[in-house]
Short mmCIF file of C-alpha atoms in Angstrom, two decimals:
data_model
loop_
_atom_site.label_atom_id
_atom_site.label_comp_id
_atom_site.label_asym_id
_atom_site.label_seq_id
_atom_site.Cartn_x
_atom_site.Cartn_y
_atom_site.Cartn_z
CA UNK A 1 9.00 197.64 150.51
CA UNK A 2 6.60 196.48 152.92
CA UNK A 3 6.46 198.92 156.00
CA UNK A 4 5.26 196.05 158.21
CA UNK A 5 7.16 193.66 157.68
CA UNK A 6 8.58 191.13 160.24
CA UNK A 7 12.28 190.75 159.22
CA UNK A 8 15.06 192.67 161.36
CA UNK A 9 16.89 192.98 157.85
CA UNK A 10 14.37 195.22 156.12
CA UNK A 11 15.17 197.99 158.48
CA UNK A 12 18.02 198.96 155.69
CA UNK A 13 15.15 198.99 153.06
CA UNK A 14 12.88 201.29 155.12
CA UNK A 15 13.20 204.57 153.63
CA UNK A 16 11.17 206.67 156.32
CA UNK A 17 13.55 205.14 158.81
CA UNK A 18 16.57 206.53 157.04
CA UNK A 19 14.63 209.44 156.42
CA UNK A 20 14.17 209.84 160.63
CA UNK A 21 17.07 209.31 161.27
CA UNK A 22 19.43 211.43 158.60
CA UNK A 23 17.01 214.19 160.71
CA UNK A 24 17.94 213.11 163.78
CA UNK A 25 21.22 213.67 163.17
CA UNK A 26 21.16 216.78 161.92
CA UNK A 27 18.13 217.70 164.95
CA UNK A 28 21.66 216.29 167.47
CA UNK A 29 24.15 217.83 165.49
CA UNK A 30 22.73 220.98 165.05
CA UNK A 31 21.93 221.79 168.89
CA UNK A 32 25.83 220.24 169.39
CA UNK A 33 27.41 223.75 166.98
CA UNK A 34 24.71 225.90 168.71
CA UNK A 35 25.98 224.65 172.14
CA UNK A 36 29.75 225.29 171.01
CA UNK A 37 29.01 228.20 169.73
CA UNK A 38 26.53 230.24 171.70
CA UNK A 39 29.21 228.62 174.74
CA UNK A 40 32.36 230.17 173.14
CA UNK A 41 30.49 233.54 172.69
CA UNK A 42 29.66 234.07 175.97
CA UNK A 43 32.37 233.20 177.58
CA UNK A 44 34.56 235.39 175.54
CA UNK A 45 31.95 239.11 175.85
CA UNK A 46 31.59 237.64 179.79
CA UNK A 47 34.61 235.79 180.56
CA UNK A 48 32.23 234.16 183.23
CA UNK A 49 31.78 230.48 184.01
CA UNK A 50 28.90 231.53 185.81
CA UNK A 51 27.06 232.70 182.57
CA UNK A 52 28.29 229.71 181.04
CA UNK A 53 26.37 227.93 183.52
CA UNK A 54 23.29 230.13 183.13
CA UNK A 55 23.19 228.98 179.86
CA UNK A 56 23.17 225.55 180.49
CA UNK A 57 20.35 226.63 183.06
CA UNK A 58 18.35 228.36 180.69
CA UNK A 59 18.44 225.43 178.27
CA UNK A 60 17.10 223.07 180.69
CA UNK A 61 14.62 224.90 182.87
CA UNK A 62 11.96 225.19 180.04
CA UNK A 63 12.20 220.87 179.96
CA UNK A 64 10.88 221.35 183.29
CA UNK A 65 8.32 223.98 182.89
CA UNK A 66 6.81 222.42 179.88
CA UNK A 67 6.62 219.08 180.65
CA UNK A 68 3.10 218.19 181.00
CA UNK A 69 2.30 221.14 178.05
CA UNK A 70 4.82 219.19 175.59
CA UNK A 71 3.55 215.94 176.03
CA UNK A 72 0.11 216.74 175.68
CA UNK A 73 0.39 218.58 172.20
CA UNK A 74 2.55 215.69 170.75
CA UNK A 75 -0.09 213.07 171.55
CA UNK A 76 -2.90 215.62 170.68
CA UNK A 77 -1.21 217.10 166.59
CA UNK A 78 0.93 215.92 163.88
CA UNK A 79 4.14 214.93 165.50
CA UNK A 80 6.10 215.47 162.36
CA UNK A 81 4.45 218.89 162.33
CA UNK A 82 5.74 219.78 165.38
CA UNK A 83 9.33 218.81 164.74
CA UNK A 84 9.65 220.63 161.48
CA UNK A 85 8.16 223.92 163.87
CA UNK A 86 10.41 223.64 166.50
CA UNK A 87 13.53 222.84 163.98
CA UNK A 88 12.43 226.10 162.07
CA UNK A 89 12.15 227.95 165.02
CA UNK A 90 15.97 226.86 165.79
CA UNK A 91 16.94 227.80 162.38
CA UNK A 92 15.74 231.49 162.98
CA UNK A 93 17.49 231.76 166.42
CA UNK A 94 20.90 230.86 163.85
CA UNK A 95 20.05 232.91 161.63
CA UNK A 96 19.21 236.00 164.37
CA UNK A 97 23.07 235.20 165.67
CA UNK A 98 23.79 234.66 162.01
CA UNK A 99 22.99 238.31 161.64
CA UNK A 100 24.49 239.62 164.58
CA UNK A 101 27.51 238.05 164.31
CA UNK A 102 27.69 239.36 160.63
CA UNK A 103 27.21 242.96 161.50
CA UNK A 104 23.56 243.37 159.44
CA UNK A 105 21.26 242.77 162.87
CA UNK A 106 21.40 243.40 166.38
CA UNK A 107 24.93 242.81 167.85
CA UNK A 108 25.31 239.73 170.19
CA UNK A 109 25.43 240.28 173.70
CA UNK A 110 24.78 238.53 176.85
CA UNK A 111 21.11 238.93 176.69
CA UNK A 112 20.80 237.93 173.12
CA UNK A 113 22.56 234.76 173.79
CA UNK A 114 20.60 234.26 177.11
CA UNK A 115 17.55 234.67 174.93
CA UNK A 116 18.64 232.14 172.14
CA UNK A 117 19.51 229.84 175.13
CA UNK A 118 15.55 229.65 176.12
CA UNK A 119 14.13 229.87 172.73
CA UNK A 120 16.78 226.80 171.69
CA UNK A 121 15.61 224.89 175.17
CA UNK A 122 11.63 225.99 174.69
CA UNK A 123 11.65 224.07 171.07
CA UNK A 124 14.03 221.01 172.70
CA UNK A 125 11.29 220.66 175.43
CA UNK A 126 9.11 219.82 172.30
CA UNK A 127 10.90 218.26 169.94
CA UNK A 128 13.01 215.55 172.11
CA UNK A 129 9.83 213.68 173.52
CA UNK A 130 7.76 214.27 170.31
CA UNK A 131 10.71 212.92 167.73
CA UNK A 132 11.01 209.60 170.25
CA UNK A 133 7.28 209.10 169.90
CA UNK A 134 7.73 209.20 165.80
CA UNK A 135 9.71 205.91 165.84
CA UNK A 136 7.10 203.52 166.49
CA UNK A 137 4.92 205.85 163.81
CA UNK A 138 6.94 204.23 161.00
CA UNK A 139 8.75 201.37 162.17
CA UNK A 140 6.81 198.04 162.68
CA UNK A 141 7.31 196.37 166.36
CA UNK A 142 9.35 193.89 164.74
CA UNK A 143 11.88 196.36 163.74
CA UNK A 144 11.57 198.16 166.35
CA UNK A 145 14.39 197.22 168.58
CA UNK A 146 16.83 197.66 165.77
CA UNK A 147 15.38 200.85 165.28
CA UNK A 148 15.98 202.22 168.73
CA UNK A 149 19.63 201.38 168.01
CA UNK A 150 20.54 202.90 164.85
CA UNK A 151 18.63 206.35 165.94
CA UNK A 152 20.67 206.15 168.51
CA UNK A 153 23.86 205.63 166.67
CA UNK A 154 22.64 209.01 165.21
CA UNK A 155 22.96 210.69 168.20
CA UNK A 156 26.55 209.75 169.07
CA UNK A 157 27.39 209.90 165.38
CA UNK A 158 26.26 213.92 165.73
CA UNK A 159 27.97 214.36 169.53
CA UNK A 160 30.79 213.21 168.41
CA UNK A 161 31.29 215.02 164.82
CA UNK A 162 29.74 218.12 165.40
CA UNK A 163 30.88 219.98 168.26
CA UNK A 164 34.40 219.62 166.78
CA UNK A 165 32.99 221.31 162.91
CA UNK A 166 31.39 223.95 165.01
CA UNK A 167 34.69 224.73 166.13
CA UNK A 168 37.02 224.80 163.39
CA UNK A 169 34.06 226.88 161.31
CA UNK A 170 33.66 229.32 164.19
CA UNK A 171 37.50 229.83 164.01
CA UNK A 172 36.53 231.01 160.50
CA UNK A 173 33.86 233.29 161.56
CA UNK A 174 30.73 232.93 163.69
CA UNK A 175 28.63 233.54 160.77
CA UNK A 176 30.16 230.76 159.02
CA UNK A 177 29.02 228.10 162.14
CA UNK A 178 25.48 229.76 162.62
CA UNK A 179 24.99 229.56 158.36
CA UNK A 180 25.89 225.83 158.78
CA UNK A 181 23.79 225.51 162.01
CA UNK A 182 20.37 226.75 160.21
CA UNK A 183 20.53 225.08 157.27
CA UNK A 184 20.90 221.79 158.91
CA UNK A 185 17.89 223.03 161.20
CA UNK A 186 15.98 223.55 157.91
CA UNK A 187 17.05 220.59 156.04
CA UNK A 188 15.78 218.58 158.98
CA UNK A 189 12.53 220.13 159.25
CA UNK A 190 11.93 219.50 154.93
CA UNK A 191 12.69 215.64 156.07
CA UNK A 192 10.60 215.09 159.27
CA UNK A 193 7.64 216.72 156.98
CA UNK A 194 8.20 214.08 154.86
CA UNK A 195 7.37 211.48 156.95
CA UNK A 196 4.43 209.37 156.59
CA UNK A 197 1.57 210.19 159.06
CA UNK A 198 0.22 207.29 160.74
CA UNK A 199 -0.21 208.68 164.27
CA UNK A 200 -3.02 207.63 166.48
CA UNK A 201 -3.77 211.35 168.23
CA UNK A 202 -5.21 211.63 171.38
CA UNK A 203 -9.21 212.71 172.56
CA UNK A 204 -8.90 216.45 171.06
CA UNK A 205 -12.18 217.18 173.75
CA UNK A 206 -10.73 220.43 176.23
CA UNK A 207 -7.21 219.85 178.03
CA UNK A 208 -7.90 219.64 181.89
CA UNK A 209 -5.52 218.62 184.74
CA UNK A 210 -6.20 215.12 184.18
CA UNK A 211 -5.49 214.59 180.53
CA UNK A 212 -1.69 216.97 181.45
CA UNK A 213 -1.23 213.87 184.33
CA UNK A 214 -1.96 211.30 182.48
CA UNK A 215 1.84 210.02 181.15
CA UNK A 216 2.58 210.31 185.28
CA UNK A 217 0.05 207.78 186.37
CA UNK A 218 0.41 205.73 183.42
CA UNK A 219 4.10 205.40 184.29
CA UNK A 220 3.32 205.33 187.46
CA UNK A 221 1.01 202.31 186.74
CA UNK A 222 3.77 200.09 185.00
CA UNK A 223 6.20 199.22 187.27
CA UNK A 224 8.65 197.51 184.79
CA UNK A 225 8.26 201.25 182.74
CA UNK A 226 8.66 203.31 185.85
CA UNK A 227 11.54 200.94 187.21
CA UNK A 228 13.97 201.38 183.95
CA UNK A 229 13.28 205.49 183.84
CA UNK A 230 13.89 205.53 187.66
CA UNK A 231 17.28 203.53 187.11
CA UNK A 232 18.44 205.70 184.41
CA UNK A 233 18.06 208.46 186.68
CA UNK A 234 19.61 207.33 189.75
CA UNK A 235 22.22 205.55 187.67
CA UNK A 236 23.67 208.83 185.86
CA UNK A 237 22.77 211.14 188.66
CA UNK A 238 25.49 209.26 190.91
CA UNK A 239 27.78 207.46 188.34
CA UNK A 240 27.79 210.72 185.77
CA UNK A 241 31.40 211.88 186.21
CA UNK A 242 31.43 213.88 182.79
CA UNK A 243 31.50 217.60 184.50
CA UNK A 244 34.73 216.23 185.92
CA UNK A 245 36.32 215.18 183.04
CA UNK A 246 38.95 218.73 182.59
CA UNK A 247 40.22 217.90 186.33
CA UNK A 248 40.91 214.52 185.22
CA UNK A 249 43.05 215.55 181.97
CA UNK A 250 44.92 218.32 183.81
CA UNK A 251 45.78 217.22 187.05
CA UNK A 252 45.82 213.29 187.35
CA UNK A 253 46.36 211.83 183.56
CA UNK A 254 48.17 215.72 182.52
CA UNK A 255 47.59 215.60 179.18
CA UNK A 256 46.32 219.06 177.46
CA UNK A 257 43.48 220.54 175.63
CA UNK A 258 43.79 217.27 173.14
CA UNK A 259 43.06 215.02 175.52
CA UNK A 260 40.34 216.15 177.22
CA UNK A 261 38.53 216.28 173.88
CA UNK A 262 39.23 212.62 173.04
CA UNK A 263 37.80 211.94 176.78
CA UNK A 264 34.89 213.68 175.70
CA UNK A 265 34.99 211.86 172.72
CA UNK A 266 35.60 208.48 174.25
CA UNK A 267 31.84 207.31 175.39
CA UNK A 268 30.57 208.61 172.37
CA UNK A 269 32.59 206.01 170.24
CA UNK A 270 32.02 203.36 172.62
CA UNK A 271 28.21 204.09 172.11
CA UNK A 272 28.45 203.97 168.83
CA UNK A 273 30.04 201.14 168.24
CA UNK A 274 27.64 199.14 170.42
CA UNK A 275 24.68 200.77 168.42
CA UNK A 276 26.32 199.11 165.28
CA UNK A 277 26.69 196.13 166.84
CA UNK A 278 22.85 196.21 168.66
CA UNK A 279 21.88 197.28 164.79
CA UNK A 280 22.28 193.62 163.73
CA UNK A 281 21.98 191.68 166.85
CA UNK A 282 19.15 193.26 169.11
CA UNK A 283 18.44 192.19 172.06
CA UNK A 284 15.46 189.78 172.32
CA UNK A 285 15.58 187.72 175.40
CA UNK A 286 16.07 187.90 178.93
CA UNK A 287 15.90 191.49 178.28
CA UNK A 288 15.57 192.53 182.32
CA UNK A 289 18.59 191.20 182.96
CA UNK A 290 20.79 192.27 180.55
CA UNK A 291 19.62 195.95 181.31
CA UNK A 292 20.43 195.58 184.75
CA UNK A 293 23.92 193.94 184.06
CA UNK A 294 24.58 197.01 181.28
CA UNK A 295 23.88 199.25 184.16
CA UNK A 296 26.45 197.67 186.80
CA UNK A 297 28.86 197.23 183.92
CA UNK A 298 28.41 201.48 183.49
CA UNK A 299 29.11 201.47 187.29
CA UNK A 300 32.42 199.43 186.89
CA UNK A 301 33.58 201.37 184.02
CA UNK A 302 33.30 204.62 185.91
CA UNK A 303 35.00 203.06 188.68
CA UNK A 304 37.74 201.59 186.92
CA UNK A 305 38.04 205.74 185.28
CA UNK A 306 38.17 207.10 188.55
CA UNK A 307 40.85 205.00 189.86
CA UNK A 308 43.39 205.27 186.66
CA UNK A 309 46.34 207.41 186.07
CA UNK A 310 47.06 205.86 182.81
CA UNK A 311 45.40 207.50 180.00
CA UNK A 312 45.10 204.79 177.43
CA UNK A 313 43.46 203.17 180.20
CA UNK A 314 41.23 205.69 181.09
CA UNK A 315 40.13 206.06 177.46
CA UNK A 316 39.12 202.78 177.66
CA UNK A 317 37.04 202.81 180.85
CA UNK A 318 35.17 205.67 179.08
CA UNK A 319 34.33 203.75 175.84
CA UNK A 320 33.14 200.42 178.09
CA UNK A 321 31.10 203.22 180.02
CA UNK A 322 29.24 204.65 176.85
CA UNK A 323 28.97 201.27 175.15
CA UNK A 324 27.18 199.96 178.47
CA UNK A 325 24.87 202.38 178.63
CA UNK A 326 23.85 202.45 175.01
CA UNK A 327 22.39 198.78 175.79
CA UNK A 328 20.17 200.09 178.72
CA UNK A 329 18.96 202.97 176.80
CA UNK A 330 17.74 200.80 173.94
CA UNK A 331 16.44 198.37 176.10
CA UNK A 332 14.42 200.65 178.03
CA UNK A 333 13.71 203.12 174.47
CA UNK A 334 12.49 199.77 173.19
CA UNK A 335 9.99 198.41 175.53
CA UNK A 336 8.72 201.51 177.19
CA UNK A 337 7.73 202.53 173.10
CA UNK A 338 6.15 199.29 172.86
CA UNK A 339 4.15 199.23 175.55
CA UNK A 340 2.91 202.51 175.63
CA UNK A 341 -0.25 203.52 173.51
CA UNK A 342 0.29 205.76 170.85
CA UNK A 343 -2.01 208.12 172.26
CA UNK A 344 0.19 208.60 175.30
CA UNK A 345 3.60 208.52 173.93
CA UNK A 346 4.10 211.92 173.55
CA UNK A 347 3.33 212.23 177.76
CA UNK A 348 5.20 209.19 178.53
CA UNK A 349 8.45 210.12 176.56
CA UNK A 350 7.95 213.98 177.81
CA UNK A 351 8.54 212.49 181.27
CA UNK A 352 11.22 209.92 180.04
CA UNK A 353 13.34 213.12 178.74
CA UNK A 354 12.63 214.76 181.87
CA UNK A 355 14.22 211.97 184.01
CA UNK A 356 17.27 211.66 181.52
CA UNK A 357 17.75 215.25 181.41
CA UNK A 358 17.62 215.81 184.89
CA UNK A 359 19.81 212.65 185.37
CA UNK A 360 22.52 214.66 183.30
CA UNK A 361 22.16 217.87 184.54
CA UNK A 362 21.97 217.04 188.39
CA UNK A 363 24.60 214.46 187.61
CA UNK A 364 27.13 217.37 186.82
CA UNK A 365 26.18 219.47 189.72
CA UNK A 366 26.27 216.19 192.03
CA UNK A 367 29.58 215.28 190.54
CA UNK A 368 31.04 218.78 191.23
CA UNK A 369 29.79 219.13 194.76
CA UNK A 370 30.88 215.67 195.85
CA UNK A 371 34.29 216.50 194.28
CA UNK A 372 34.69 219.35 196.05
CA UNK A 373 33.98 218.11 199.32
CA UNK A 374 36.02 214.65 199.25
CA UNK A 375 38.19 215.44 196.29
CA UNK A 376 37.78 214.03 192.87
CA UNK A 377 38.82 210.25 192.53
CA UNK A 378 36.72 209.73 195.53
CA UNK A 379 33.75 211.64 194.13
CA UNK A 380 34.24 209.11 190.76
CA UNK A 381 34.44 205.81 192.56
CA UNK A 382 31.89 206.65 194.91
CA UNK A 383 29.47 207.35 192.27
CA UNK A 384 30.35 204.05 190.37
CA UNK A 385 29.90 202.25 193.47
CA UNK A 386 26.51 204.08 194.12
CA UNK A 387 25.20 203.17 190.51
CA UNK A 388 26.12 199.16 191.39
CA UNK A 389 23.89 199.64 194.76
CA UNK A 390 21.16 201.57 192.90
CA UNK A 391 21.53 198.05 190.25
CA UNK A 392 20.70 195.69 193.57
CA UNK A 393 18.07 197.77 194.75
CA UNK A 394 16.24 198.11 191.89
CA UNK A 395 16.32 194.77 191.15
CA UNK A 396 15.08 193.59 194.90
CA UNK A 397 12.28 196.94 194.00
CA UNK A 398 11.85 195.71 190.61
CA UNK A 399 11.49 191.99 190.49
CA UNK A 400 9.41 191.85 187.51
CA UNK A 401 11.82 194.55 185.55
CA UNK A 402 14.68 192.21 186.33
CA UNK A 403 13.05 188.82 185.56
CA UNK A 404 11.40 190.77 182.13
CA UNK A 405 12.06 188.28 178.89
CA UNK A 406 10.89 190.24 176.08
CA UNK A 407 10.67 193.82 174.57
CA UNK A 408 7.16 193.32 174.96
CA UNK A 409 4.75 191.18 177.27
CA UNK A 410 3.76 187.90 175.70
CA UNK A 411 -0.58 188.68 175.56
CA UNK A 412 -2.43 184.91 176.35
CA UNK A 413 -5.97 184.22 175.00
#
């Protein structure tokens, strides 16, 4: 097979691809068990919902830390290198709880778990931005697009499958989850190494201030690039209403522990589906507009949740809401890839996972506060309607993001 070829429909023939993205899913699916798991066994030696929160914490505040760090070593080494490190690394922290759990190590506590939970967020700062910059390392342009879609088919694929195996093994016995967890970890890391290594590092002269900055300004620079990551983030941040999901199945659709996991469930299948579809018919015109229209359609959908009572319905909503936003995250995977350098990718997507992580994170606090203070519905629809205002203002802010026609910009002469 020819790597570089131009058809959409050699994508299925590109074995690196497959390769990618078989460790993408098990990359997804194995932090999905280690989230159920490390989740379940702190809330049952704390009983707190304040460590549970920690742990989300402690997960996320090394993305933050590390921002400028991570994106400077993936542009400077072997991106597949790092990967298959930080996917080892994950495998020992399952095989420490592994051990633990099994009686032959340290026993698991609080602070063990805590622990895990920065080690497991320390190697996710890394590998998130570096395994998005790996795409365009063995994918032609051409394919690209396509290629942004069925990785991220992998993802929902994993978010929805995994967190419910986690469960039913850990109902068997921790060890039994944590045995599964590292050797998909491991398997993962044997595949990324695998890949072919056709990376375009970075000046390898002495790291200074200027070389960490560099994916800011260059962002900064592009306002079509800094436009789309900005409207991810203000568009989950206010429309996000995920954290509020248990009040939902309780108290306004009362349905029980079931339900709430199929409304968990529910975006994920609606993303995937629309990565299937986006798989054979990517989107290759008028591309600015049909990001911004995917992102008012997510603000309807989680309008249209907030207001129903019926629970068919609401399932619905949810699906329309994952499958919209599926078509703005390709979009803006797509063109931002393709119009950054490879030298820079790793800074540019270090900040891109930044903005989406925050966007999720502060999403669920915003979502929670808002809630409590005008009651849930309200919180819902407000943030719906404040993701359809964030759509007109960005588009007023943004006027050559919303007018964009291609993936990439058309070069004259």
């Amino acid at each position: 097979m020819n790597l570089h070829s131009d058809s959409p429909s050699s994508l299925r023939h590109c074995r690196p691809f497959w390769r990618f993205w078989l460790a993408r899913l098990l990359l997804t699916g194995g932090f999905q068990i280690m989230g159920v798991a490390v989740g379940w066994q702190v809330y049952s030696l704390t009983g707190s919902t304040l460590d549970l929160g920690l742990v989300g914490l402690l997960q996320f505040l090394p993305r933050i830390l590390l921002v400028l760090v991570t994106g400077t070593v993936a542009d400077r080494y072997p991106r597949r290198v790092i990967v298959s490190i930080s996917m080892a690394l994950q495998a020992v922290a399952a095989l420490l709880l592994l051990a633990g759990s099994a009686g032959v190590g340290p026993a698991v506590s609080r602070e063990l778990l805590f622990l895990v939970s920065v080690l497991i967020g320390t190697c996710r700062a890394f590998d998130m931005p570096t395994m998005q910059s790996l795409l365009p390392n063995i994918v032609p342009p051409a394919l690209l697009p396509s290629a942004v879609a069925a990785a991220a088919s992998a993802n929902e694929v994993a978010t929805i499958v995994a967190p419910a195996l986690g469960g039913l093994l850990f109902a068997v016995g921790a060890p039994f989850t944590y045995g599964l967890d590292a050797l998909m970890f491991l398997a993962g890391a044997l595949l990324v190494l695998g890949l072919p290594a056709q990376q375009r590092l970075a000046d390898s002269r002495r790291v200074t201030l200027d070389s960490l900055l560099a994916g800011v300004r260059f962002i900064r620079s592009r306002p079509d690039i800094f436009g789309a990551i900005s409207l991810d983030l203000f568009a989950v941040l206010l429309g996000g209403a995920t954290a509020l999901l248990p009040v939902f199945a309780a108290d306004i659709l009362h349905t029980g522990a079931w339900g709430l996991g199929l409304l968990r469930a529910a975006p994920a299948v609606g993303a995937l589906a629309m990565s299937a579809w986006l798989l054979r018919n990517p989107v290759e015109r008028k591309v600015g507009r049909t990001m911004f229209a995917a992102v008012a359609v997510f603000g309807l959908a989680t309008i249209a949740f907030g207001l129903s009572t019926h629970f068919g319905l609401s399932l619905l909503a949810l699906m329309v809401l994952g499958a919209s936003d599926i078509i703005s995250v390709v979009i803006r995977g797509t063109f931002v890839q393709l119009e950054t350098p490879d030298e820079m990718r790793g800074r540019v997507n270090a900040v891109n996972s930044l903005f989406i992580g925050a966007s999720n994170q502060l999403g669920e606090f915003e979502s929670g506060v808002t809630a409590s203070l005008f009651g849930t519905v309200p919180a819902v629809v407000a943030g719906g309607a404040g993701t359809l205002l964030v759509v007109k203002l960005w588009m007023r802010w943004f006027p050559s993001l919303a007018q964009r026609d291609h993936m990439q910009e058309q070069k004259h002469g």
